[in-house]
Amino acid sequence: MTQLLNRILPLVQKPARYTGGEYNEIKKDLADVRVRVAFCFPDTYEIGMSNVGMRILYGVMNQMDGVWCERVFAPWGDMEEQMRQHDLPLWALESRGPVKDFDMIAFTIGYEMSYSNILNMLRLAGIPLRSSERQGLHNMVFAGGVCAYNPEPLADFIDFFCLGEGEEITPEVLDLYDRAKAEGWTKEAFLLAVSKIDGVYVPSFYRHEYAEDGTLEAVVPLVDVPAVITKRVVEDLDRAYWPTKMIVPSTEIVHDRANLEVFRGCIRGCRFCQAGFSCRPVRRKSADVLFRQAKETLEDSGNNEITLSSLSTSDYRELKELTDRLIPYCAQSKINLSVPSLRADNFSRELMEKLQTVRKSGLTFAPEAGTQRLRDVINKNLTEDEILTTCANAFSGGWNNVKLYFMLGLPTETDEDVLGIAELVYKVIKTWKEHAVNKKRGLRVHVATAYFVPKPHTPFQWEKQITPEEYLRRCKLLKDHFYSRSIEYDYHAPDLSRLEAVMARGDRRLGEVILAAVENGAKLDGWDEYFRYDLWLDAFRSCGVDMDRYTTRGYSDDEILPWDHIDVGVSRGFLLRERDRAYEAQITPDCRHGCAGCGANKLLKEVSCDA
Amino acid sequence: MLRAMFSKTGDAVWISHLDLMRLFQRAFKRAGLPLTHSQGFNPRPSVSIALPLSVGVESHCELLDFQLDGVEVPVEELRERLNEKLIPGIRVLSVYDDGMKLKELGLLRCEVVMEYDRPVPEGAGESVRALFGRDQLLVEKKGKNGVTEQDILPMIRSLSVEASGDAIRFQAVVCCQDPSLNPMQLVAAVERYLPELSPVYKKVSRMELFDKNGQPFR
């Protein structure tokens, strides 16, 4: 008789994402395995398999003797329905074994709107959701990723968090678990021991106390654990593990290509950007190592495309050396080299032209704000001149498609700033009229505005989010000033960003809310097909938690923030200084023009910050 | 032009036609076998697969046509090098350079299994055989212009039915080109006319290809 999963597969969309069996998938003999890790990505296969962090840690864990790390993704709604109907618990791809049979369950969390998926995946696996309901070492749930920098909304569900980069901390944690399992430790003994590993945060060892007005009053360690937990970083990226034998999906994923990370950290300091601050300090990787890894990855995977990734690839010091070697190699092997997030500087323009010989991609800018004043406030150092010059070059080179991304609701934003977006767009259209070589094909300017979400560990971490009504008013104001038929304007409903803002700066009181929402059916919130704002509003109402507390209220700077006991390297003093400069519309030059003293270099012992 | 005959079984049956093309393009690259590329704005390696296979259907006789760019490799070595770089479930059975013209392809031998949760009732085999012994067997067919009805009997060249245990099995030779019959339609006929024999799971396998005269196609 055909097994249950195979009987269900014909009934769901894209069944190949549920079977595993891809090239370079790692299988081990269970007889040799002491620690089974179910590595869960709280979104679909197509998203999760595009995630570089997951690829790295999959390799890191499977390199370990006695450890088998397998992948688990969130099922799409049609599959979930079949699973519930047939009582089929969530499984891992490699062995097809049920997740509840695994020793450890790891989540990588990069997006606040995947919190419901974490709980839903545990539920589909048949694992108790609350940490306190799981006894013993079996099914130990831990998590990492950028969202772990404010772990509190998930504190009730995750046994411990690993903060920062996972290459080194993950083997330390797994070795400890291996020993604990062999020696039959209790869960408490393991958690106490794991809390001694640098970068590990065990939420159940801390009590959060709230004042009568609802603000956080104290975070009290209940046992001998550090008062502040500092994230981990890898110092020498040249020697760090990099997966050159990547799993090659047999079905199309979002980023269906090889991916090479050229450096870590960011020298820019855009004041709204969480990654820009929380991924510091800057650590280099040499062009030699990168070229070798690119070649190995491409030869091994057979991919016909490779992306050079980082937070700002133009700032990679050896970009010229690397591309001088990669461009001829890729051209000869008919491989498309893509270099996203290039800045509008001269070298990048030249590079864009060279890359064109392989394939021409679109032109995208993220000025984020419409006026120079507001761009100075957010320290987005992209001038109107740079945008228009790059556009002029591109238009005379035959491009006729531009995407422009902005945010609405940035601190200090006025209607003048909003209308500045319309003005900038008209200047782009005017530039096209002056420089386009083929006007018959017309111009498309795609404009998108997002609703600003203040994030922890940024200079804007204390800011108020504007109300959804005010956001929509600004969208409409902008829309009313777009007259040209060349403009396509997209703005999202504010619901998702409001919820994202709540989760991003939330505290432990949100645990109840997430649980209630998931019990009412919340899942796949990042997908329009599934996002149900009403379920969330009901959950907040029934738990008596006020969303505005986390959004429009803002945080005062003498208040304890829910993430104050998490240290990502950048100091609070620096963030406050940056906030004050923002209010004065003072830019802070990038780190290469002089160290601004963010403090993240204290995380390095062997090397210094390479900004 | 070279041709590879390959099988698609196990978990690989869930890979779609387009994904399978991509998978082969990458396997060639991994094996260090450069393919000729299409001309134009966005050159793509040229591989083509005859008779796209529905997702979920197994096959032991798929055909892949391709052309190597500037290298000559003995066919047996080609087969080995590809198999080293393919995934479980996709196996190249043979590679040859004298394949027949695809338009001569006409018939397909296939197996269809209908599975049940309980033993097949007595007389089920007879009922199914009687069904296919009718003068006409209209089955709904979903096409570009909506749902139409087609008589499937003229497209079935031979059919044997075996009912045992908890399954009913068909062995059939059906037309696979101008016109073509999707073997799943054999199950559709049972579901329509003998609904009490609707299976809980059905499995189709392509076994062997023939030309229009019933000679083996390669």
Coordinates of N, CA and C in Angstrom, one line a residue, chain A residues 42 109 111-120 147-148 150-151 153-154 503-504 514 518 525 536:
Chain A
P42 N 10.4 28.9 9.6 CA 9.0 29.1 9.7 C 8.3 29.8 8.5
I109 N 14.8 32.6 12.8 CA 13.7 33.5 12.7 C 14.2 34.9 12.2
Y111 N 11.9 37.1 10.5 CA 10.8 38.0 10.2 C 9.7 37.9 11.2
E112 N 9.3 39.0 11.8 CA 8.4 39.0 12.9 C 7.1 38.3 12.5
M113 N 6.7 38.4 11.2 CA 5.4 37.9 10.8 C 5.4 36.4 10.6
S114 N 6.5 35.8 11.0 CA 6.5 34.3 11.0 C 6.3 33.7 12.3
Y115 N 6.0 34.5 13.3 CA 5.8 34.0 14.7 C 4.7 33.0 14.8
S116 N 3.6 33.3 14.0 CA 2.5 32.3 14.1 C 2.9 31.0 13.4
N117 N 3.8 31.0 12.4 CA 4.2 29.8 11.8 C 5.0 28.9 12.8
I118 N 5.8 29.5 13.6 CA 6.6 28.8 14.6 C 5.6 27.9 15.5
L119 N 4.6 28.6 16.0 CA 3.7 27.9 16.9 C 2.9 26.9 16.1
N120 N 2.5 27.3 14.9 CA 1.7 26.4 14.1 C 2.5 25.1 13.7
C147 N 15.5 38.0 14.6 CA 14.4 38.3 15.5 C 14.7 37.9 16.9
A148 N 15.8 37.1 17.1 CA 16.2 36.8 18.4 C 16.8 38.0 19.2
N150 N 15.2 40.6 19.7 CA 14.2 40.9 20.7 C 13.3 39.6 20.9
P151 N 13.8 38.7 21.7 CA 13.2 37.4 21.8 C 11.9 37.3 22.6
P153 N 8.7 38.3 22.7 CA 7.4 37.8 22.4 C 7.3 36.3 22.3
L154 N 8.5 35.6 22.1 CA 8.5 34.2 21.9 C 9.0 33.5 23.2
M503 N 5.1 43.3 17.2 CA 6.0 42.1 17.4 C 7.4 42.5 17.6
A504 N 7.9 43.5 16.7 CA 9.3 43.9 16.7 C 9.7 44.5 18.1
I514 N -0.1 35.7 20.7 CA 0.3 34.9 19.6 C -0.4 33.5 19.7
V518 N -2.9 31.9 17.0 CA -2.7 30.7 16.3 C -3.8 29.7 16.6
D525 N 1.3 34.5 7.9 CA 0.8 35.9 7.9 C 1.6 36.8 6.9
W536 N -6.1 38.4 14.5 CA -5.1 39.1 15.4 C -5.8 40.1 16.3

